mmCIF file of C-alpha atoms in Angstrom:
data_model
loop_
_atom_site.group_PDB
_atom_site.id
_atom_site.type_symbol
_atom_site.label_atom_id
_atom_site.label_comp_id
_atom_site.label_asym_id
_atom_site.label_seq_id
_atom_site.Cartn_x
_atom_site.Cartn_y
_atom_site.Cartn_z
ATOM 1 C CA UNK A 1 73.050 91.588 80.993
ATOM 2 C CA UNK A 2 76.136 93.777 81.463
ATOM 3 C CA UNK A 3 79.184 91.976 82.839
ATOM 4 C CA UNK A 4 79.575 93.962 86.053
ATOM 5 C CA UNK A 5 76.110 92.827 87.152
ATOM 6 C CA UNK A 6 77.312 89.211 87.273
ATOM 7 C CA UNK A 7 79.844 89.920 90.006
ATOM 8 C CA UNK A 8 77.555 92.246 91.954
ATOM 9 C CA UNK A 9 74.638 89.811 91.865
ATOM 10 C CA UNK A 10 76.841 86.879 92.782
ATOM 11 C CA UNK A 11 78.076 88.823 95.818
ATOM 12 C CA UNK A 12 74.491 89.711 96.783
ATOM 13 C CA UNK A 13 73.599 86.034 96.749
ATOM 14 C CA UNK A 14 76.683 85.106 98.754
ATOM 15 C CA UNK A 15 75.922 87.776 101.362
ATOM 16 C CA UNK A 16 72.246 86.715 101.388
ATOM 17 C CA UNK A 17 70.976 90.273 100.988
ATOM 18 C CA UNK A 18 67.379 89.290 101.594
ATOM 19 C CA UNK A 19 66.045 92.868 101.426
ATOM 20 C CA UNK A 20 67.252 93.249 97.848
ATOM 21 C CA UNK A 21 64.463 92.929 95.272
ATOM 22 C CA UNK A 22 65.278 93.266 91.565
ATOM 23 C CA UNK A 23 62.665 93.504 88.815
ATOM 24 C CA UNK A 24 63.978 92.180 85.501
ATOM 25 C CA UNK A 25 62.223 93.727 82.498
ATOM 26 C CA UNK A 26 62.533 90.917 79.980
ATOM 27 C CA UNK A 27 61.339 92.437 76.719
ATOM 28 C CA UNK A 28 63.880 90.762 74.432
ATOM 29 C CA UNK A 29 65.036 94.066 72.985
ATOM 30 C CA UNK A 30 68.255 96.079 73.174
ATOM 31 C CA UNK A 31 69.094 99.359 71.511
ATOM 32 C CA UNK A 32 70.583 97.299 68.648
ATOM 33 C CA UNK A 33 67.543 95.103 68.092
ATOM 34 C CA UNK A 34 66.321 91.690 69.239
ATOM 35 C CA UNK A 35 68.652 90.090 71.760
ATOM 36 C CA UNK A 36 67.883 86.503 70.711
ATOM 37 C CA UNK A 37 70.662 86.670 68.128
ATOM 38 C CA UNK A 38 73.383 87.229 70.721
ATOM 39 C CA UNK A 39 72.012 86.987 74.278
ATOM 40 C CA UNK A 40 71.061 83.390 75.033
ATOM 41 C CA UNK A 41 71.541 83.309 78.809
ATOM 42 C CA UNK A 42 68.935 81.559 80.910
ATOM 43 C CA UNK A 43 68.744 84.513 83.289
ATOM 44 C CA UNK A 44 66.477 82.893 85.925
ATOM 45 C CA UNK A 45 68.801 79.883 86.201
ATOM 46 C CA UNK A 46 71.821 82.162 86.410
ATOM 47 C CA UNK A 47 70.349 84.003 89.375
ATOM 48 C CA UNK A 48 69.309 80.763 91.035
ATOM 49 C CA UNK A 49 72.935 79.692 90.727
ATOM 50 C CA UNK A 50 73.901 82.931 92.486
ATOM 51 C CA UNK A 51 71.705 81.888 95.409
ATOM 52 C CA UNK A 52 68.728 84.119 94.627
ATOM 53 C CA UNK A 53 65.044 83.330 94.884
ATOM 54 C CA UNK A 54 63.574 83.719 91.391
ATOM 55 C CA UNK A 55 59.930 84.481 90.613
ATOM 56 C CA UNK A 56 59.380 83.579 86.969
ATOM 57 C CA UNK A 57 57.005 84.575 84.180
ATOM 58 C CA UNK A 58 55.322 87.562 85.830
ATOM 59 C CA UNK A 59 53.160 89.617 83.470
ATOM 60 C CA UNK A 60 54.958 92.947 83.480
ATOM 61 C CA UNK A 61 51.829 94.731 82.291
ATOM 62 C CA UNK A 62 49.673 93.424 85.151
ATOM 63 C CA UNK A 63 50.130 95.680 88.147
ATOM 64 C CA UNK A 64 48.301 93.266 90.443
ATOM 65 C CA UNK A 65 50.627 90.439 89.422
ATOM 66 C CA UNK A 66 53.638 92.678 90.005
ATOM 67 C CA UNK A 67 52.270 93.768 93.372
ATOM 68 C CA UNK A 68 51.727 90.155 94.409
ATOM 69 C CA UNK A 69 55.262 89.254 93.347
ATOM 70 C CA UNK A 70 56.744 92.152 95.316
ATOM 71 C CA UNK A 71 54.688 91.075 98.323
ATOM 72 C CA UNK A 72 56.076 87.567 98.020
ATOM 73 C CA UNK A 73 59.595 88.967 97.665
ATOM 74 C CA UNK A 74 59.139 90.941 100.890
ATOM 75 C CA UNK A 75 58.510 87.664 102.704
ATOM 76 C CA UNK A 76 62.104 87.182 103.822
ATOM 77 C CA UNK A 77 63.451 83.718 103.125
ATOM 78 C CA UNK A 78 67.108 84.652 103.516
ATOM 79 C CA UNK A 79 67.817 85.358 99.839
ATOM 80 C CA UNK A 80 67.647 88.327 97.461
ATOM 81 C CA UNK A 81 64.807 88.052 94.959
ATOM 82 C CA UNK A 82 64.669 88.441 91.182
ATOM 83 C CA UNK A 83 61.219 89.109 89.704
ATOM 84 C CA UNK A 84 61.242 88.192 86.001
ATOM 85 C CA UNK A 85 58.652 90.284 84.153
ATOM 86 C CA UNK A 86 57.780 89.585 80.536
ATOM 87 C CA UNK A 87 56.871 92.809 78.756
ATOM 88 C CA UNK A 88 56.397 94.256 75.299
ATOM 89 C CA UNK A 89 58.550 97.323 74.855
ATOM 90 C CA UNK A 90 56.496 100.235 73.584
ATOM 91 C CA UNK A 91 53.245 98.352 74.137
ATOM 92 C CA UNK A 92 50.356 100.179 72.513
ATOM 93 C CA UNK A 93 52.393 101.640 69.672
ATOM 94 C CA UNK A 94 50.859 100.201 66.477
ATOM 95 C CA UNK A 95 54.025 100.368 64.402
ATOM 96 C CA UNK A 96 56.892 100.262 66.901
ATOM 97 C CA UNK A 97 55.823 98.029 69.790
ATOM 98 C CA UNK A 98 58.237 95.163 70.369
ATOM 99 C CA UNK A 99 61.048 96.788 68.367
ATOM 100 C CA UNK A 100 64.240 98.643 69.199
ATOM 101 C CA UNK A 101 62.732 101.771 67.616
ATOM 102 C CA UNK A 102 61.191 102.612 70.993
ATOM 103 C CA UNK A 103 64.280 101.716 73.026
ATOM 104 C CA UNK A 104 66.179 104.953 72.794
ATOM 105 C CA UNK A 105 64.163 107.286 70.583
ATOM 106 C CA UNK A 106 60.959 109.264 70.784
ATOM 107 C CA UNK A 107 57.886 107.875 69.039
ATOM 108 C CA UNK A 108 57.355 110.999 66.989
ATOM 109 C CA UNK A 109 54.175 113.008 66.648
ATOM 110 C CA UNK A 110 52.484 110.678 64.143
ATOM 111 C CA UNK A 111 53.149 107.512 66.150
ATOM 112 C CA UNK A 112 52.108 109.233 69.383
ATOM 113 C CA UNK A 113 48.784 110.085 67.768
ATOM 114 C CA UNK A 114 48.416 106.503 66.497
ATOM 115 C CA UNK A 115 49.273 105.103 69.935
ATOM 116 C CA UNK A 116 46.756 107.357 71.682
ATOM 117 C CA UNK A 117 44.110 106.159 69.251
ATOM 118 C CA UNK A 118 45.064 102.505 69.733
ATOM 119 C CA UNK A 119 44.866 102.863 73.525
ATOM 120 C CA UNK A 120 41.674 104.909 73.402
ATOM 121 C CA UNK A 121 43.417 107.697 75.297
ATOM 122 C CA UNK A 122 41.598 110.933 74.500
ATOM 123 C CA UNK A 123 42.754 113.065 77.433
ATOM 124 C CA UNK A 124 45.091 116.009 77.077
ATOM 125 C CA UNK A 125 48.871 115.447 77.303
ATOM 126 C CA UNK A 126 50.390 115.456 80.812
ATOM 127 C CA UNK A 127 47.024 114.698 82.388
ATOM 128 C CA UNK A 128 46.213 111.898 84.798
ATOM 129 C CA UNK A 129 43.035 110.773 86.497
ATOM 130 C CA UNK A 130 42.373 112.060 90.001
ATOM 131 C CA UNK A 131 42.256 108.498 91.322
ATOM 132 C CA UNK A 132 45.756 107.895 89.980
ATOM 133 C CA UNK A 133 47.094 111.134 91.451
ATOM 134 C CA UNK A 134 45.539 110.325 94.817
ATOM 135 C CA UNK A 135 46.929 106.794 94.846
ATOM 136 C CA UNK A 136 50.463 108.001 94.115
ATOM 137 C CA UNK A 137 50.402 111.154 96.259
ATOM 138 C CA UNK A 138 52.741 110.461 99.190
ATOM 139 C CA UNK A 139 53.495 114.079 100.072
ATOM 140 C CA UNK A 140 51.750 114.066 103.447
ATOM 141 C CA UNK A 141 53.218 110.722 104.442
ATOM 142 C CA UNK A 142 56.668 111.779 103.286
ATOM 143 C CA UNK A 143 56.512 115.089 105.152
ATOM 144 C CA UNK A 144 55.500 113.333 108.364
ATOM 145 C CA UNK A 145 58.310 110.792 108.075
ATOM 146 C CA UNK A 146 60.843 113.488 107.236
ATOM 147 C CA UNK A 147 59.763 115.529 110.256
ATOM 148 C CA UNK A 148 60.048 112.469 112.503
ATOM 149 C CA UNK A 149 63.514 111.684 111.155
ATOM 150 C CA UNK A 150 64.695 115.267 111.721
ATOM 151 C CA UNK A 151 63.499 115.192 115.335
ATOM 152 C CA UNK A 152 65.304 111.919 115.970
ATOM 153 C CA UNK A 153 68.458 113.135 114.235
ATOM 154 C CA UNK A 154 68.423 116.322 116.327
ATOM 155 C CA UNK A 155 68.300 114.156 119.457
ATOM 156 C CA UNK A 156 71.124 112.018 118.083
ATOM 157 C CA UNK A 157 73.212 115.126 117.324
ATOM 158 C CA UNK A 158 72.866 116.294 120.911
ATOM 159 C CA UNK A 159 74.171 112.944 122.141
ATOM 160 C CA UNK A 160 76.878 112.454 119.486
ATOM 161 C CA UNK A 161 77.678 115.885 117.962
ATOM 162 C CA UNK A 162 80.933 114.803 116.300
ATOM 163 C CA UNK A 163 79.413 111.739 114.676
ATOM 164 C CA UNK A 164 76.340 113.701 113.591
ATOM 165 C CA UNK A 165 78.546 116.320 111.939
ATOM 166 C CA UNK A 166 80.503 113.549 110.212
ATOM 167 C CA UNK A 167 77.282 111.939 109.008
ATOM 168 C CA UNK A 168 76.060 115.229 107.553
ATOM 169 C CA UNK A 169 79.393 115.818 105.804
ATOM 170 C CA UNK A 170 79.702 112.356 104.292
ATOM 171 C CA UNK A 171 76.105 111.351 103.642
ATOM 172 C CA UNK A 172 74.108 114.559 103.343
ATOM 173 C CA UNK A 173 76.663 116.910 101.760
ATOM 174 C CA UNK A 174 78.942 114.213 100.286
ATOM 175 C CA UNK A 175 81.957 116.425 100.982
ATOM 176 C CA UNK A 176 85.569 115.395 101.502
ATOM 177 C CA UNK A 177 87.305 116.253 104.810
ATOM 178 C CA UNK A 178 88.960 119.678 104.989
ATOM 179 C CA UNK A 179 92.389 118.073 105.259
ATOM 180 C CA UNK A 180 91.847 115.764 102.300
ATOM 181 C CA UNK A 181 94.290 117.536 99.905
ATOM 182 C CA UNK A 182 97.122 117.321 102.424
ATOM 183 C CA UNK A 183 96.475 113.747 103.540
ATOM 184 C CA UNK A 184 96.005 112.382 100.024
ATOM 185 C CA UNK A 185 99.111 114.175 98.715
ATOM 186 C CA UNK A 186 101.207 112.902 101.625
ATOM 187 C CA UNK A 187 99.979 109.332 101.085
ATOM 188 C CA UNK A 188 100.855 109.444 97.386
ATOM 189 C CA UNK A 189 104.251 110.992 98.108
ATOM 190 C CA UNK A 190 105.107 108.194 100.540
ATOM 191 C CA UNK A 191 104.185 105.537 97.990
ATOM 192 C CA UNK A 192 106.315 107.217 95.322
ATOM 193 C CA UNK A 193 109.223 107.695 97.695
ATOM 194 C CA UNK A 194 109.258 104.074 98.823
ATOM 195 C CA UNK A 195 109.943 102.749 95.289
ATOM 196 C CA UNK A 196 109.219 99.273 96.569
ATOM 197 C CA UNK A 197 109.780 96.353 94.193
ATOM 198 C CA UNK A 198 106.287 94.911 94.583
ATOM 199 C CA UNK A 199 103.448 93.830 92.333
ATOM 200 C CA UNK A 200 101.411 96.672 90.871
ATOM 201 C CA UNK A 201 98.225 95.473 92.597
ATOM 202 C CA UNK A 202 99.991 95.777 95.966
ATOM 203 C CA UNK A 203 101.317 99.203 95.073
ATOM 204 C CA UNK A 204 97.815 100.330 94.216
ATOM 205 C CA UNK A 205 96.587 99.069 97.581
ATOM 206 C CA UNK A 206 99.035 101.266 99.463
ATOM 207 C CA UNK A 207 97.280 104.501 98.502
ATOM 208 C CA UNK A 208 93.894 103.579 100.029
ATOM 209 C CA UNK A 209 95.682 102.434 103.180
ATOM 210 C CA UNK A 210 97.469 105.750 103.338
ATOM 211 C CA UNK A 211 94.340 107.826 103.183
ATOM 212 C CA UNK A 212 92.465 105.513 105.555
ATOM 213 C CA UNK A 213 93.897 107.545 108.416
ATOM 214 C CA UNK A 214 91.705 110.488 107.429
ATOM 215 C CA UNK A 215 89.364 111.190 110.392
ATOM 216 C CA UNK A 216 86.218 110.337 108.483
ATOM 217 C CA UNK A 217 84.784 107.484 110.508
ATOM 218 C CA UNK A 218 81.174 106.464 110.546
ATOM 219 C CA UNK A 219 80.784 103.920 113.299
ATOM 220 C CA UNK A 220 78.054 101.624 114.455
ATOM 221 C CA UNK A 221 76.520 104.260 116.680
ATOM 222 C CA UNK A 222 74.583 105.550 113.683
ATOM 223 C CA UNK A 223 72.425 102.477 114.152
ATOM 224 C CA UNK A 224 71.115 104.089 117.315
ATOM 225 C CA UNK A 225 69.483 106.829 115.293
ATOM 226 C CA UNK A 226 66.406 104.669 114.838
ATOM 227 C CA UNK A 227 66.035 104.145 118.591
ATOM 228 C CA UNK A 228 66.571 107.652 119.941
ATOM 229 C CA UNK A 229 63.458 109.342 121.238
ATOM 230 C CA UNK A 230 63.041 112.986 120.317
ATOM 231 C CA UNK A 231 62.158 115.634 122.842
#
């Protein structure tokens, strides 16, 4: 709905980002109320125009339908996929379902009690069935995958220590290079000193070019991480 999404989604369609799957929660409500008074876009058609595959009219309260749609979206056909799910915001709340009252505010104790009664939910708060906990428990799988990744990264670091250190700085620690203050200040000083009579958009482009010399490369060798065998 927000404007920036139009450009981003158009680019995704142009680049044919086929691994991108977006679930659109179409409940017809914004924090200000019903959107029908001001938002009249045909969203599925808009995304089709972007070059996306669109799966329409999925029941957003039917987990099997959602699962089937995601499965279909994973079948790569060379396009990103939008799954349009129709939902009722606050479903189960007797007095607030389908309204903006549940968009950005708590139900309140009385409405929580009424909702629990309407849903027939008699369990204690913050409790879930064992079957649900078991189905969602991915701790063992996650630990195994993390361990495997660490072994492969250790092997990668032995082969490419400089690139591994750069990866850890940029991706894991999200830290700027040690010489960033000097390089960035020098780049800005050169732009100011040049006083070139050019368009502002070109002047703005000079700063990124100036700091591009910072030794902070991540090159294609990182792709080898998935193929390195650990010891």
